[in-house]
Amino acid sequence: ETGVTQTPRHLVMGMTNKKSLKCEQHLGHNAMYWYKQSAKKPLELMFVYSLEERVENNSVPSRFSPECPNSSHLFLHLHTLQPEDSALYLCASSQDAHPGGAGDTQYFGPGTRLTVL
Amino acid sequence: GNSVTQMEGPVTLSEEAFLTINCTYTATGYPSLFWYVQYPGEGLQLLLKATKADDKGSNKGFEATYRKETTSFHLEKGSVQVSDSAVYFCALSVQDSSYKLIFGSGTRLLVRP
């Protein structure tokens, strides 16, 4: 099932670079999420968008800047990252983000493997 | 607070062996419970879910039962295959300001021929 796609799959960048990660969902969902997966750590929720509005920001440093232009697309803009930001960045979507909505099951993309030199 | 605790891996089994991966949780309210699987080099895939007590989720031979009395959601499979080698994540969904998935740390399963 490839309902959620992410590009690029791999990215290497220097600490002074600016890059963007892209996520697209083809499931007709209203909510989208960014997660960070580091080695030997549980998945960390970074941002939640519902109907293009950010509803959650989990104390993420400002060098990560999300953008959700419509309910199908989600971006993560990166600038002046640190080596410890190297991780797998996962995008997910769900039918709704609000409690009591139609569904809380999240569907994940394949991730972008980010290496910061 | 809300949390998920999984047994530490790696778990190494021979093909056709019985699998159990333990998962317990702490949550306020009535969470939904999930198992996700991550194959090497890929993202997470939903394996199964259960939304209320005593529900049993099942998929691809895997099963897990939502046990409210023991706050557990253990994953089981009667006969594992080499292709089941992956990392398995237990998660719960809590509802406060938005849906959030709280993940366990993951359990790596290695199945040998």
Coordinates of C-alpha atoms in Angstrom, one line a residue:
Chain A
E1 CA 0.0 0.0 0.0
T2 CA 1.6 3.3 -1.1
G3 CA -1.1 5.7 0.1
V4 CA 1.6 8.0 1.7
T5 CA 4.7 8.9 -0.3
Q6 CA 7.8 10.8 0.8
T7 CA 10.6 12.4 -1.2
P8 CA 13.5 12.3 -1.1
R9 CA 14.1 8.9 0.4
H10 CA 17.7 9.8 1.3
L11 CA 19.2 13.2 2.0
V12 CA 22.7 14.3 3.0
M13 CA 23.2 17.9 3.9
G14 CA 25.7 20.2 5.5
M15 CA 24.8 22.2 8.6
T16 CA 24.5 25.4 6.6
N17 CA 22.2 24.0 3.9
K18 CA 18.5 24.6 3.4
K19 CA 16.5 21.7 2.2
S20 CA 12.9 20.5 2.3
L21 CA 11.2 17.1 2.8
K22 CA 8.0 16.4 1.0
C23 CA 5.1 14.2 1.9
E24 CA 1.9 13.4 -0.1
Q25 CA -1.0 11.4 0.9
H26 CA -3.5 9.8 -1.6
L27 CA -6.0 8.6 1.0
G28 CA -8.3 11.6 1.3
H29 CA -7.3 12.1 4.9
N30 CA -7.7 15.4 6.8
A31 CA -4.7 15.1 9.2
M32 CA -1.0 14.8 8.6
Y33 CA 1.9 14.2 11.0
W34 CA 5.7 14.5 11.1
Y35 CA 7.7 12.0 13.3
K36 CA 11.4 11.7 14.0
Q37 CA 12.9 8.2 14.4
S38 CA 16.4 8.2 15.9
A39 CA 18.4 5.1 16.7
K40 CA 17.6 3.6 20.0
K41 CA 14.8 6.1 20.8
P42 CA 11.0 5.8 20.5
L43 CA 9.4 7.6 17.7
E44 CA 8.9 11.3 18.5
L45 CA 5.9 13.2 17.3
M46 CA 7.0 16.6 15.9
F47 CA 4.0 18.2 14.3
V48 CA 0.3 17.6 13.7
Y49 CA -1.8 19.3 11.0
S50 CA -5.6 19.1 10.8
L51 CA -7.3 20.6 7.7
E52 CA -4.1 22.5 7.0
E53 CA -4.0 24.0 10.4
R54 CA -1.2 23.2 12.8
V55 CA -2.7 21.7 16.0
E56 CA 0.4 20.3 17.7
N57 CA 4.0 21.4 17.9
N58 CA 5.9 19.2 20.3
S59 CA 8.7 21.6 21.4
V60 CA 10.5 21.2 18.1
P61 CA 13.5 23.5 17.5
S62 CA 12.8 26.4 15.0
R63 CA 15.3 25.0 12.6
F64 CA 12.5 22.6 11.6
S65 CA 9.7 24.5 9.9
P66 CA 6.5 22.6 8.7
E67 CA 4.2 23.7 6.0
C68 CA 0.8 22.3 4.9
P69 CA -0.5 24.0 1.8
N70 CA -3.4 21.6 1.5
S71 CA -4.7 18.4 3.1
S72 CA -2.7 16.2 0.7
H73 CA 0.7 17.8 1.0
L74 CA 3.0 18.3 3.9
F75 CA 6.5 19.8 3.9
L76 CA 9.3 20.0 6.5
H77 CA 11.7 22.8 5.7
L78 CA 15.2 22.3 7.2
H79 CA 17.9 24.9 7.9
T80 CA 21.1 25.1 9.9
L81 CA 20.6 21.6 11.2
Q82 CA 22.9 19.9 13.7
P83 CA 24.5 16.4 13.3
E84 CA 22.1 15.1 16.1
D85 CA 19.2 15.8 13.7
S86 CA 20.3 12.9 11.6
A87 CA 17.4 10.5 11.7
L88 CA 14.6 8.9 9.7
Y89 CA 11.8 11.4 9.3
L90 CA 8.4 9.8 8.9
C91 CA 5.2 11.3 7.6
A92 CA 1.8 9.9 8.4
S93 CA -1.8 10.7 7.8
S94 CA -5.2 9.8 9.3
Q95 CA -8.8 10.5 8.6
D96 CA -9.1 13.0 11.4
A97 CA -7.0 14.5 14.1
H98 CA -9.8 15.6 16.4
P99 CA -11.0 13.4 19.2
G100 CA -14.3 11.8 18.3
G101 CA -13.6 12.0 14.6
A102 CA -14.0 9.2 12.1
G103 CA -10.7 7.5 12.6
D104 CA -7.5 7.6 14.6
T105 CA -5.5 5.0 12.6
Q106 CA -2.3 6.6 11.1
Y107 CA -0.8 5.4 7.9
F108 CA 2.9 6.0 7.4
G109 CA 5.1 6.8 4.4
P110 CA 8.5 5.1 3.9
G111 CA 10.5 7.9 5.5
T112 CA 13.4 10.2 4.5
R113 CA 16.7 9.1 5.8
L114 CA 18.5 12.4 6.7
T115 CA 22.2 12.7 7.4
V116 CA 23.6 16.0 8.6
L117 CA 27.3 16.4 8.2
Chain B
G1 CA 0.9 10.0 31.9
N2 CA 0.5 7.8 28.8
S3 CA 3.2 5.3 27.9
V4 CA 3.9 2.0 26.2
T5 CA 6.4 -0.6 27.4
Q6 CA 7.6 -3.3 25.1
M7 CA 9.9 -6.2 25.8
E8 CA 13.4 -5.6 24.8
G9 CA 14.8 -7.3 21.8
P10 CA 16.2 -8.7 19.8
V11 CA 14.0 -11.8 19.7
T12 CA 15.6 -14.6 17.7
L13 CA 13.4 -17.5 16.7
S14 CA 13.6 -20.4 14.3
E15 CA 11.1 -20.6 11.4
E16 CA 7.7 -22.0 12.5
A17 CA 8.3 -21.2 16.1
F18 CA 5.6 -19.5 18.3
L19 CA 6.0 -15.7 18.8
T20 CA 5.0 -13.6 21.7
I21 CA 6.0 -9.9 22.0
N22 CA 4.8 -8.4 25.2
C23 CA 3.3 -4.9 25.4
T24 CA 1.8 -3.1 28.4
Y25 CA 0.5 0.4 28.5
T26 CA -0.5 3.2 30.9
A27 CA -3.2 5.5 29.7
T28 CA -5.9 7.8 30.8
G29 CA -9.3 7.2 29.3
Y30 CA -9.9 4.5 26.7
P31 CA -7.1 4.3 24.2
S32 CA -7.0 2.5 20.9
L33 CA -4.1 0.1 20.7
F34 CA -2.0 -0.7 17.7
W35 CA 0.8 -2.9 16.4
Y36 CA 3.0 -1.5 13.6
V37 CA 5.7 -3.3 11.8
Q38 CA 8.8 -1.8 10.2
Y39 CA 10.7 -3.9 7.6
P40 CA 14.3 -3.0 6.9
G41 CA 14.7 0.3 5.1
E42 CA 11.0 1.0 5.1
G43 CA 8.5 3.1 7.1
L44 CA 5.9 1.8 9.5
Q45 CA 3.0 -0.3 8.4
L46 CA -0.1 -0.9 10.4
L47 CA -0.3 -4.5 11.4
L48 CA -3.4 -4.6 13.5
K49 CA -5.5 -2.6 15.9
A50 CA -8.1 -2.9 18.6
T51 CA -10.3 -0.1 19.8
K52 CA -11.9 -1.4 23.0
A53 CA -11.5 -3.9 25.8
D54 CA -11.6 -7.6 24.7
D55 CA -11.3 -6.7 21.0
K56 CA -8.9 -8.9 19.1
G57 CA -7.0 -7.5 16.2
S58 CA -5.6 -9.9 13.6
N59 CA -3.8 -9.7 10.3
K60 CA -1.3 -12.0 8.4
G61 CA -1.5 -14.6 11.1
F62 CA -0.7 -12.1 13.9
E63 CA -3.1 -11.5 16.7
A64 CA -3.4 -9.3 19.8
T65 CA -6.1 -8.9 22.4
Y66 CA -6.9 -5.7 24.2
R67 CA -6.8 -6.7 27.9
K68 CA -8.0 -3.8 30.1
E69 CA -7.6 -5.7 33.3
T70 CA -3.9 -6.3 32.7
T71 CA -3.4 -3.2 30.5
S72 CA -1.7 -5.4 27.9
F73 CA -1.8 -5.9 24.1
H74 CA 0.6 -8.8 23.5
L75 CA 1.4 -9.7 19.9
E76 CA 1.3 -13.4 19.0
K77 CA 1.8 -15.6 15.9
G78 CA 1.6 -19.3 15.9
S79 CA 4.3 -20.0 13.3
V80 CA 6.8 -17.3 12.2
Q81 CA 8.5 -17.1 8.8
V82 CA 11.8 -15.6 7.8
S83 CA 9.8 -12.8 6.1
D84 CA 8.5 -11.7 9.5
S85 CA 11.9 -10.5 10.5
A86 CA 11.3 -6.8 11.3
V87 CA 10.9 -4.3 14.1
Y88 CA 7.5 -4.4 15.8
F89 CA 6.1 -1.3 17.6
C90 CA 3.2 -1.3 20.0
A91 CA 1.4 2.0 20.2
L92 CA -1.6 3.6 21.8
S93 CA -3.8 6.5 20.6
V94 CA -4.8 9.1 23.1
Q95 CA -7.3 11.8 22.6
D96 CA -6.6 15.1 24.1
S97 CA -6.2 18.1 21.9
S98 CA -5.6 15.9 18.9
Y99 CA -5.0 12.2 18.2
K100 CA -1.5 11.2 19.3
L101 CA 0.2 7.9 18.9
I102 CA 2.4 7.0 21.8
F103 CA 4.9 4.4 20.7
G104 CA 6.9 1.8 22.5
S105 CA 10.6 1.5 21.8
G106 CA 10.2 -1.3 19.3
T107 CA 11.2 -5.0 19.4
R108 CA 13.4 -6.4 16.7
L109 CA 12.5 -9.9 15.6
L110 CA 14.9 -12.1 13.7
V111 CA 13.7 -15.4 12.3
R112 CA 16.3 -17.9 11.2
P113 CA 15.6 -20.6 8.5

